[in-house]
XYZ file of C-alpha atoms in Angstrom:
698
model
C 0.000 0.000 0.000
C 1.168 3.495 -0.554
C -0.068 6.993 0.187
C -0.675 9.446 -2.514
C -1.692 13.124 -2.356
C -4.530 14.464 -4.398
C -5.933 17.950 -4.540
C -9.608 17.791 -3.935
C -11.680 20.872 -3.288
C -8.545 22.793 -2.362
C -7.454 20.404 0.477
C -5.057 17.459 0.759
C -6.530 13.908 0.894
C -5.031 10.404 1.480
C -5.665 7.696 -1.173
C -5.082 3.910 -0.682
C -4.207 1.952 -3.890
C -2.635 -1.319 -4.974
C 1.200 -1.390 -5.194
C 1.106 -1.541 -8.957
C -1.040 1.561 -9.262
C -0.060 5.226 -8.806
C -2.607 7.847 -7.958
C -2.379 11.113 -9.764
C -4.441 14.229 -9.890
C -6.212 12.983 -13.065
C -6.327 9.174 -12.780
C -4.282 5.964 -12.064
C -1.552 4.232 -14.113
C 0.485 0.999 -13.675
C 4.229 0.792 -13.208
C 6.859 -1.874 -12.474
C 8.064 -2.528 -8.956
C 11.602 -1.361 -8.375
C 13.763 -0.437 -5.345
C 14.338 3.033 -6.814
C 10.627 3.614 -7.094
C 10.144 2.498 -3.471
C 12.701 5.087 -2.345
C 10.925 7.764 -4.320
C 7.615 6.739 -2.808
C 9.096 6.917 0.707
C 10.217 10.483 0.063
C 6.796 11.326 -1.302
C 5.172 9.904 1.787
C 7.358 12.094 3.994
C 6.529 15.196 1.965
C 2.811 14.445 2.087
C 2.845 13.851 5.843
C 4.842 17.040 6.521
C 2.534 19.072 4.279
C -0.458 17.626 6.084
C 1.001 18.554 9.462
C 1.607 22.128 8.312
C -1.983 22.352 7.105
C -3.268 21.127 10.468
C -1.151 23.714 12.321
C -2.493 26.495 10.121
C -6.064 25.385 10.798
C -5.411 25.342 14.545
C -4.069 28.885 14.433
C -7.064 30.034 12.461
C -9.402 28.569 15.061
C -7.634 30.384 17.931
C -9.524 33.461 19.214
C -8.243 36.842 18.104
C -6.443 39.121 20.547
C -8.466 41.916 22.061
C -7.482 45.341 20.654
C -5.473 47.589 22.968
C -7.614 50.037 24.929
C -7.375 53.549 23.463
C -6.572 56.134 26.091
C -6.982 59.914 26.164
C -3.195 60.240 26.362
C -2.875 58.346 23.070
C -5.257 60.805 21.397
C -3.280 63.764 22.724
C -0.013 62.281 21.458
C -1.471 61.668 17.991
C -2.919 65.187 17.812
C 0.401 66.731 18.840
C 2.179 64.523 16.316
C -0.131 65.609 13.501
C 0.261 69.293 14.396
C 4.048 69.062 14.566
C 4.222 67.154 11.282
C 1.992 69.719 9.570
C 4.041 72.604 10.985
C 7.373 71.159 9.823
C 5.918 70.299 6.416
C 4.715 73.877 5.935
C 8.074 75.193 7.140
C 9.855 72.890 4.687
C 7.667 74.047 1.804
C 8.169 77.685 2.771
C 11.962 77.364 2.612
C 12.181 75.010 -0.373
C 9.622 76.243 -2.892
C 10.721 78.941 -5.353
C 10.286 82.519 -4.170
C 8.413 83.402 -7.340
C 5.850 80.728 -6.556
C 5.348 81.843 -2.951
C 5.187 85.553 -3.856
C 6.610 86.669 -0.504
C 6.050 90.413 0.070
C 9.096 92.604 -0.404
C 10.844 93.608 2.808
C 10.149 97.236 3.775
C 13.893 97.747 4.302
C 14.564 96.811 0.669
C 11.880 99.203 -0.544
C 13.133 102.096 1.605
C 16.730 101.499 0.530
C 15.597 101.787 -3.080
C 14.024 105.131 -2.128
C 17.383 106.318 -0.837
C 17.219 105.635 2.921
C 20.520 104.745 4.574
C 21.650 104.174 8.148
C 22.314 107.419 10.021
C 21.617 107.306 13.755
C 22.836 104.368 15.874
C 19.991 102.165 17.115
C 19.631 100.513 20.537
C 16.986 97.818 21.061
C 15.679 97.161 24.595
C 13.819 93.838 25.026
C 10.916 93.407 27.419
C 9.952 90.787 29.962
C 10.565 87.073 29.165
C 11.790 87.747 25.595
C 15.504 87.874 26.465
C 17.554 84.694 26.688
C 19.020 83.460 30.001
C 21.971 81.071 30.295
C 23.465 79.037 33.144
C 26.849 79.951 34.666
C 26.605 78.009 37.911
C 24.015 75.546 39.149
C 23.025 72.516 41.164
C 24.260 68.966 40.411
C 21.035 68.275 38.493
C 22.189 70.839 35.890
C 25.659 69.391 35.295
C 26.788 69.730 31.691
C 24.699 72.825 31.011
C 27.351 75.511 31.505
C 26.414 78.512 29.335
C 23.445 76.651 27.888
C 20.178 78.529 27.597
C 17.652 77.833 30.300
C 15.268 80.404 28.818
C 14.731 81.496 25.228
C 16.153 80.084 22.008
C 16.680 76.334 22.340
C 15.666 76.134 26.002
C 12.911 73.649 25.153
C 15.516 71.166 23.904
C 17.537 71.614 27.098
C 14.394 71.090 29.164
C 13.463 67.945 27.244
C 16.877 66.292 27.209
C 18.647 67.254 30.384
C 16.599 68.993 33.054
C 13.753 67.806 35.203
C 10.936 70.360 35.647
C 11.691 70.967 39.331
C 15.395 71.442 38.662
C 14.624 73.836 35.823
C 12.224 75.925 37.928
C 14.717 75.989 40.807
C 17.371 77.539 38.564
C 14.977 80.179 37.207
C 13.852 81.252 40.688
C 15.445 84.127 42.589
C 16.031 84.374 46.316
C 12.711 85.026 48.057
C 14.146 87.680 50.403
C 16.888 89.451 48.434
C 15.474 89.165 44.913
C 18.979 88.175 43.737
C 20.734 84.849 43.093
C 19.995 81.897 45.362
C 23.165 80.357 46.885
C 25.019 78.212 44.366
C 23.053 79.377 41.304
C 24.042 81.965 38.701
C 21.817 82.555 35.675
C 22.751 85.480 33.436
C 21.407 87.290 30.379
C 22.612 86.212 26.945
C 24.638 88.944 25.207
C 24.511 90.201 21.639
C 21.879 90.364 18.892
C 21.059 86.678 19.417
C 19.822 87.498 22.928
C 16.344 88.419 21.744
C 16.031 87.903 17.982
C 14.033 84.683 18.450
C 12.271 83.558 21.600
C 12.135 79.962 20.329
C 12.981 78.419 16.949
C 10.572 79.841 14.385
C 9.071 82.438 16.781
C 10.653 85.819 16.055
C 10.839 88.765 18.421
C 13.403 91.291 17.110
C 14.668 89.254 14.141
C 12.438 90.860 11.486
C 13.239 94.411 12.583
C 16.971 93.609 12.744
C 16.828 92.150 9.222
C 15.169 95.290 7.846
C 17.606 97.566 9.651
C 20.422 95.597 8.030
C 18.920 96.257 4.583
C 19.564 99.993 4.928
C 23.075 99.571 6.304
C 22.920 98.680 10.002
C 25.341 96.199 11.548
C 27.161 95.516 14.809
C 28.906 98.894 14.957
C 25.673 100.915 14.908
C 23.097 98.406 16.187
C 22.962 97.057 19.738
C 20.573 94.900 21.784
C 20.519 95.590 25.523
C 21.102 92.414 27.524
C 19.708 92.419 31.060
C 18.127 89.912 33.412
C 14.448 90.764 33.105
C 13.601 88.850 36.307
C 15.358 91.405 38.543
C 14.154 94.770 39.766
C 15.629 97.494 37.571
C 18.061 98.830 40.139
C 19.201 95.298 40.949
C 20.292 94.799 37.331
C 22.860 97.507 38.090
C 23.759 96.251 41.556
C 24.386 92.672 40.402
C 25.377 92.972 36.723
C 26.197 96.685 36.136
C 23.667 96.512 33.300
C 22.760 100.224 33.433
C 26.432 101.259 33.455
C 27.148 99.046 30.453
C 24.180 100.559 28.608
C 25.427 104.084 29.360
C 28.922 103.237 28.100
C 27.567 101.567 24.959
C 25.427 104.564 24.009
C 28.364 106.930 24.563
C 30.642 104.725 22.432
C 28.099 104.443 19.601
C 27.567 108.187 19.709
C 31.290 108.869 19.275
C 32.158 106.130 16.761
C 29.236 107.029 14.475
C 30.243 110.629 13.913
C 28.543 112.098 17.001
C 25.121 111.070 15.785
C 22.471 110.807 18.515
C 21.055 107.391 19.300
C 17.545 106.135 18.491
C 16.325 103.848 21.289
C 13.629 101.234 20.561
C 12.297 99.598 23.754
C 9.488 97.031 23.832
C 6.882 96.222 26.521
C 8.516 96.192 29.981
C 11.703 97.411 28.317
C 9.897 100.744 27.956
C 9.711 101.334 31.707
C 13.176 99.817 32.157
C 14.580 102.517 29.865
C 12.444 105.132 31.619
C 14.262 104.110 34.815
C 17.553 104.477 32.925
C 16.712 108.061 31.845
C 16.554 109.122 35.481
C 19.418 106.892 36.635
C 21.906 108.098 34.020
C 21.655 111.764 35.071
C 21.534 111.139 38.844
C 24.791 111.558 40.779
C 26.484 108.397 42.101
C 26.302 106.182 44.053
C 22.559 105.825 43.309
C 22.833 107.018 39.702
C 25.181 106.932 36.738
C 26.599 110.438 37.115
C 25.986 111.537 33.530
C 24.781 114.992 34.560
C 21.672 117.014 33.614
C 22.434 117.242 29.882
C 23.370 113.630 29.162
C 20.059 112.613 27.521
C 19.841 115.782 25.443
C 23.355 115.129 24.135
C 23.097 111.429 23.330
C 19.464 110.539 22.492
C 17.526 111.600 19.382
C 14.308 109.662 19.876
C 12.725 106.930 22.007
C 10.372 104.765 19.956
C 8.395 102.739 22.497
C 6.726 99.600 21.086
C 3.750 98.232 23.047
C 4.573 100.519 26.010
C 3.270 99.376 29.401
C 3.787 102.811 30.960
C 0.885 102.531 33.398
C 1.023 98.780 33.948
C -1.192 95.907 32.821
C -4.059 94.091 34.600
C -2.434 90.837 33.429
C 0.197 91.341 36.127
C -2.560 91.290 38.771
C -3.950 87.923 37.682
C -0.420 86.562 37.360
C 0.423 87.343 40.987
C -3.038 86.498 42.351
C -3.676 83.145 40.654
C -0.847 82.548 38.131
C -3.273 82.689 35.203
C -4.835 84.850 32.531
C -7.504 84.371 29.882
C -5.540 81.621 28.092
C -4.971 79.565 31.236
C -8.614 80.030 32.246
C -9.661 78.725 28.825
C -7.451 75.629 29.128
C -8.831 75.023 32.601
C -12.382 75.132 31.293
C -11.701 72.849 28.314
C -9.430 70.314 30.051
C -9.350 70.805 33.824
C -7.398 67.591 34.378
C -4.307 69.069 32.717
C -3.796 71.723 35.387
C -5.890 70.678 38.372
C -5.756 66.886 38.515
C -5.084 65.498 41.984
C -4.351 62.070 40.511
C -1.650 63.341 38.167
C -0.321 65.674 40.837
C 1.026 68.092 38.245
C 0.474 71.272 40.310
C 1.418 73.223 37.200
C 0.098 76.606 38.280
C 1.482 76.201 41.791
C 4.967 75.728 40.346
C 4.494 78.728 38.045
C 3.349 80.863 40.982
C 6.223 79.770 43.217
C 8.794 80.750 40.559
C 7.180 83.944 39.225
C 6.632 85.386 42.703
C 10.417 85.599 43.041
C 10.621 87.856 39.955
C 10.431 91.483 41.107
C 9.946 92.712 37.542
C 6.320 91.506 37.565
C 5.504 94.059 40.268
C 6.810 96.800 37.948
C 3.885 95.960 35.644
C 1.108 96.386 38.219
C -1.345 99.216 37.392
C -0.010 102.692 38.214
C -1.980 105.819 39.024
C -4.653 104.296 41.252
C -8.319 105.029 40.731
C -7.527 108.333 39.009
C -6.219 106.409 36.002
C -7.935 103.018 36.177
C -11.309 104.039 37.612
C -13.226 103.383 40.818
C -16.151 101.114 41.680
C -18.598 102.912 39.373
C -16.514 104.825 36.837
C -13.642 104.201 34.438
C -12.114 106.076 31.484
C -13.312 103.375 29.063
C -16.918 103.668 30.263
C -19.301 103.153 27.331
C -16.773 101.246 25.243
C -18.241 98.917 22.595
C -16.657 95.475 22.465
C -17.115 95.017 18.730
C -13.864 93.630 17.411
C -15.272 92.083 14.254
C -12.980 91.656 11.282
C -15.285 93.827 9.194
C -14.719 96.804 11.451
C -10.991 96.231 11.866
C -10.266 95.867 8.176
C -11.944 99.138 7.163
C -9.463 101.646 5.747
C -8.801 104.754 7.749
C -10.243 107.976 6.285
C -6.967 109.669 7.121
C -3.979 107.424 7.592
C -1.911 110.032 9.391
C -4.522 111.760 11.512
C -7.046 110.940 14.195
C -9.699 108.594 12.853
C -12.727 110.322 14.326
C -15.211 107.909 12.784
C -13.587 105.038 14.664
C -13.681 107.034 17.881
C -17.419 107.575 17.560
C -18.062 103.909 16.821
C -15.985 102.909 19.827
C -18.353 104.347 22.453
C -21.888 103.897 23.627
C -23.593 105.362 26.677
C -25.880 102.460 27.605
C -24.805 100.097 30.412
C -21.106 101.043 30.764
C -18.770 98.327 32.031
C -17.331 98.951 35.495
C -13.720 98.385 34.475
C -12.430 99.982 37.678
C -13.160 96.734 39.528
C -9.965 94.926 38.578
C -11.011 91.844 40.572
C -14.604 90.867 41.372
C -15.783 87.712 43.086
C -18.888 86.641 41.209
C -20.608 88.284 38.256
C -22.968 90.210 40.552
C -20.033 91.916 42.290
C -18.780 93.115 38.909
C -22.040 94.827 37.872
C -23.920 95.923 41.019
C -23.718 99.513 42.205
C -21.031 100.045 44.831
C -23.700 100.833 47.466
C -24.934 97.240 47.189
C -21.547 95.665 47.860
C -19.805 95.003 51.200
C -17.558 97.791 52.429
C -13.859 97.019 52.253
C -11.934 97.032 55.529
C -8.176 96.534 55.368
C -8.231 95.256 58.966
C -9.816 92.057 57.666
C -6.499 91.280 56.001
C -4.588 89.969 58.980
C -2.436 86.856 59.111
C -2.895 86.044 62.797
C -3.916 82.496 61.880
C -1.300 82.230 59.172
C 0.368 79.073 60.414
C -2.644 76.948 61.242
C -2.726 75.298 57.816
C 0.925 74.276 57.632
C 0.126 70.864 59.097
C -1.902 70.101 55.959
C 1.095 70.659 53.673
C 1.600 68.098 50.934
C 3.185 67.843 47.509
C 6.215 69.745 46.275
C 4.878 73.130 45.164
C 4.651 75.424 48.168
C 3.011 78.838 47.805
C 2.216 81.612 50.264
C -1.432 80.546 50.136
C -0.420 77.578 52.284
C 0.145 79.985 55.181
C -3.345 81.444 54.961
C -6.193 80.208 57.121
C -9.390 78.928 55.493
C -11.257 81.735 57.192
C -8.998 84.361 55.609
C -9.383 82.796 52.189
C -13.165 82.949 52.541
C -13.104 86.596 53.643
C -11.178 87.659 50.548
C -13.874 86.174 48.313
C -16.965 87.273 50.251
C -18.759 88.917 47.278
C -16.213 91.691 47.140
C -14.771 93.795 44.326
C -11.324 95.388 44.344
C -10.169 98.557 42.624
C -6.564 99.744 42.367
C -7.027 101.492 45.749
C -7.767 98.235 47.583
C -5.952 95.908 45.199
C -2.505 96.498 46.682
C -3.779 95.691 50.168
C -5.133 92.438 48.748
C -1.822 91.556 47.069
C 0.148 92.394 50.209
C -2.090 89.955 52.047
C -1.868 87.018 49.621
C 1.777 87.592 48.534
C 3.414 89.378 51.493
C 7.026 88.363 50.829
C 6.945 89.333 47.181
C 5.229 92.666 47.767
C 7.428 93.633 50.705
C 10.572 92.892 48.700
C 9.441 94.394 45.380
C 7.767 97.541 46.731
C 11.169 98.638 47.981
C 12.046 98.992 44.269
C 8.772 100.165 42.673
C 6.003 102.668 43.330
C 2.550 102.908 41.729
C 1.021 106.225 42.796
C 0.759 109.781 41.464
C 3.131 112.435 42.750
C 1.590 115.493 44.391
C 4.826 117.476 44.260
C 7.597 116.210 41.991
C 10.069 118.551 43.675
C 9.748 116.608 46.911
C 13.213 115.106 47.683
C 11.706 111.659 48.207
C 11.189 111.331 44.440
C 14.955 111.248 43.953
C 14.848 107.619 45.150
C 15.110 104.952 42.450
C 11.819 103.271 43.425
C 9.945 106.115 41.659
C 12.005 106.216 38.448
C 9.985 103.646 36.461
C 6.639 105.340 37.177
C 5.972 108.142 34.653
C 3.501 109.703 37.123
C 6.177 110.109 39.787
C 9.187 111.334 37.816
C 10.165 114.153 35.471
C 11.448 113.552 31.975
C 14.991 114.830 31.390
C 15.671 118.339 30.160
C 15.970 117.435 26.461
C 13.647 119.637 24.347
C 14.979 118.286 21.029
C 14.351 114.649 21.942
C 11.207 112.900 20.686
C 9.095 110.223 22.365
C 6.843 107.877 20.401
C 4.106 105.558 21.643
C 3.790 102.794 19.027
C 1.188 100.120 19.712
C -1.501 97.947 18.179
C -5.244 98.414 18.613
C -8.368 96.447 17.784
C -7.648 93.294 19.805
C -9.694 92.366 22.904
C -7.318 92.896 25.817
C -7.681 91.842 29.450
C -8.881 94.699 31.645
C -10.561 93.141 34.711
C -11.519 89.709 36.032
C -14.378 87.787 37.629
C -13.059 85.254 40.162
C -14.444 82.406 42.220
C -13.148 80.123 44.929
C -11.333 77.146 43.486
C -13.356 73.923 43.737
C -10.226 71.993 44.677
C -10.067 71.388 48.422
C -6.705 69.650 48.590
C -3.839 71.379 50.344
C -1.163 73.231 48.449
C -3.501 74.510 45.764
C -4.333 78.038 44.606
C -7.682 78.855 46.264
C -8.842 81.361 43.609
C -9.329 81.073 39.877
C -10.912 83.039 37.036
C -14.526 81.935 36.620
C -14.496 80.942 32.950
C -18.204 80.011 33.099
C -19.241 83.669 33.379
C -20.238 85.351 30.109
C -22.135 88.442 29.079
C -24.459 89.000 26.147
C -23.397 88.540 22.527
C -21.903 92.030 22.253
C -20.715 92.123 25.863
C -17.164 92.844 26.961
C -17.378 89.902 29.390
C -16.160 86.596 27.980
C -15.038 83.622 30.046
C -14.696 85.556 33.295
C -12.609 88.353 31.717
C -13.731 91.882 30.837
C -12.014 93.048 27.657
C -11.117 96.509 26.425
C -9.245 97.757 23.359
C -5.525 97.049 23.171
C -2.846 94.841 21.678
C -3.821 91.598 23.476
C -1.521 92.364 26.443
C -1.484 96.128 27.099
C -4.739 98.139 27.136
C -4.808 101.326 25.092
C -5.151 103.317 28.323
C -1.729 102.201 29.556
C 0.015 102.398 26.195
C -1.210 105.785 25.057
C -2.132 108.055 27.981
C 1.304 109.562 28.639
C 1.831 110.485 24.967
C -1.775 111.663 24.612
C -1.973 113.804 27.758
C 0.571 113.186 30.519
C 3.551 114.376 28.457
C 1.734 116.307 25.734
C 3.205 119.815 25.667
C 4.867 121.297 28.749
C 3.544 119.555 31.824
C 4.943 118.936 35.289
C 5.935 115.470 34.068
C 7.567 116.920 30.922
C 8.930 120.333 31.916
C 11.116 120.794 28.815
C 8.260 120.073 26.397
C 9.675 116.991 24.664
C 7.553 116.268 21.574
C 5.375 113.161 21.879
C 3.651 111.245 19.087
C 1.093 108.442 19.016
C 1.325 105.945 16.182
C -1.361 103.276 16.379
C -1.470 100.205 14.141
C -4.899 98.729 13.601
C -4.734 94.962 13.856
C -5.328 92.897 10.752
C -4.887 89.114 10.964
C -2.751 87.395 8.310
C -4.528 86.889 5.003
C -2.723 83.605 4.292
C -0.111 81.241 5.688
C 2.519 82.978 3.581
C 2.224 86.053 5.820
C 3.280 84.040 8.870
C 2.052 85.869 11.962
C 0.925 88.833 9.878
C 2.578 91.809 8.217
C -0.196 94.077 9.573
C -0.581 92.515 13.004
C -1.166 94.715 16.028
C -0.554 91.974 18.601
C 1.881 92.731 21.399
C 4.794 90.669 20.018
C 3.691 90.080 16.428
C 3.657 93.847 15.854
C 7.453 93.588 15.616
C 6.835 92.243 12.101
C 4.300 94.948 11.177
C 5.407 96.608 7.934
C 4.063 100.069 8.877
C 5.828 99.969 12.251
C 9.112 98.914 10.670
C 8.883 101.745 8.143
C 8.313 104.299 10.897
C 11.338 103.086 12.868
C 13.607 102.953 9.815
C 12.646 106.476 8.732
C 13.341 107.946 12.173
C 16.659 106.056 12.366
C 17.537 107.461 8.940
C 17.033 111.023 10.179
C 13.318 111.873 9.816
C 11.299 113.619 12.538
C 7.848 112.882 13.917
C 6.252 115.589 11.782
C 7.945 114.278 8.645
C 6.460 110.787 9.076
C 2.979 112.232 9.574
C 2.629 113.072 13.268
C -0.079 111.277 15.222
C -2.015 108.358 13.747
C -4.870 107.389 16.073
C -7.615 104.814 15.558
C -8.624 104.135 19.173
C -10.508 106.070 21.860
C -7.353 107.184 23.662
C -8.058 110.924 23.332
C -11.522 110.642 24.845
C -10.235 108.328 27.573
C -7.546 110.870 28.417
C -10.113 113.669 28.638
C -12.020 111.666 31.256
C -8.955 111.367 33.484
C -8.760 114.314 35.850
C -5.088 114.675 36.678
C -2.980 117.696 37.651
C -0.664 118.576 34.770
């Protein structure tokens, strides 16, 4: 007997036949017996049996149950979304750099156009960065930061350093300052990056000064006549001199550029907090040592042609209040509302905002940005300069051409106001929507005696986690009293901040002041704590110097906040947060717990424009020599396509650095033009009417 294999219906079958017969796929045939044939048949039998075994194994595997698919988690979705976004971003970046310029049709740089018109470099230019935009590098640190000598911990490629080398707690420890001195903690030295690379890009692909520097280069600027001020923006302004001699180095650099460029006066271009930093410098440089730089009364008149302030925060920003109070703003409140687990999860134990608060409350510079001028400037419980403002920031309105590009746009001013139901912007912080709208007579009376820390230590036994904040020293009773349906104006706000952040305020208020001077000739105003407040210092005697306020308008900007008690009851958490569930009507200024006014997304128009519109306009007690002031507003227009990047007509606080009209104004002044020659004031906002409503002694 032998076995033979036949294909039947696609499967193997065994067939038993007589020795003299062979089975084939089509029939049977006879053959002679032979030893060779027997050997061949034995091999065939082995092949058939092995093939049959393989078939049986395959069938067994097919009958086995399938594996259950892996459970899809929320974290997996987040990772995929981030991956898609990053891939799309890098693909667009690749196409932008690789496709032919003629195909992309990139707009011509304003510097190229002005050079063709005959503009060339004339006056040396000094750029003064603002808060957080300057790079910081490590010179000495803890063991957890080994190998990072002179590597950036902030700005530029700091994200790569954070990802590869540093743990979050180690990173935050090195960016913190000493909680009592406001200077370096023992064993840590972090310093400002020097040179043009210090602030050209905040992170790869996100420009700050790079576009302006590139356009200045097109008309002839380079290292010999262009300088970026490097200073540690975390420190109080006077401490940058005490620790790093930053003000002395700036004085020497301006003097050197003045001499080496044919005794041409310098054009200074500060941005954001850099504006009030340079205002401090103006007073410091002429003050006798040891407190000042000893330049004498005529130093500014001799060395400075113009100060072109971009996004000036002269009178502070409400954002600084929410930063100190709850380490958040509108963006953080939005994230909290959409995905509360990211910031507030007890299970994850991230304590993100607590870590941010612990670090930022060691930075004295934040206090320099608190609102200045009290209720006179920012309004009281029932009145504010923006009263009647219409929160209509539709694209249709913003994209309308100005009737007169170089003059006050009166039609915009009229559209910007209404009399019905004015917003009570003077209430910087309100607990509950009712407290933000009710008449002051219906609200509890504020008593500063309620802010006492007699029970400050009773909660320390509940301490847990790693992120300690000063809220952990407050009693539950005190926390409740702060939020008892109250509203706070700038008059009571500082008492509130001294209560919730006593160490920060005690340290920082030795370096900054936020009032209005009654008598500027009082000797007390010779102290450096008043030099960064334009309402408590005199401009230098420099009648030929010019001051410009350059800022964007037409973007909803944070002005005041509606708060609530945090629902989280665990220890070591921030007990207050912006109530993102609170909204107004469709055309209301209240969105997500934030009242908005006109501005550049960070600085309200009131803070950016008042000093140029009224405080310094003509000869006033704040401007005794009558320095000419100009307002140049840039109405925000979002980018029309991806090819415009962040927008060549943007009015946003940082993106305005790429605004073509702004760049042209700066280049023309640097090339020798005056404020009158570039068209004088250009106003689209309500700043003139706001200024008229502010009753201040001039």
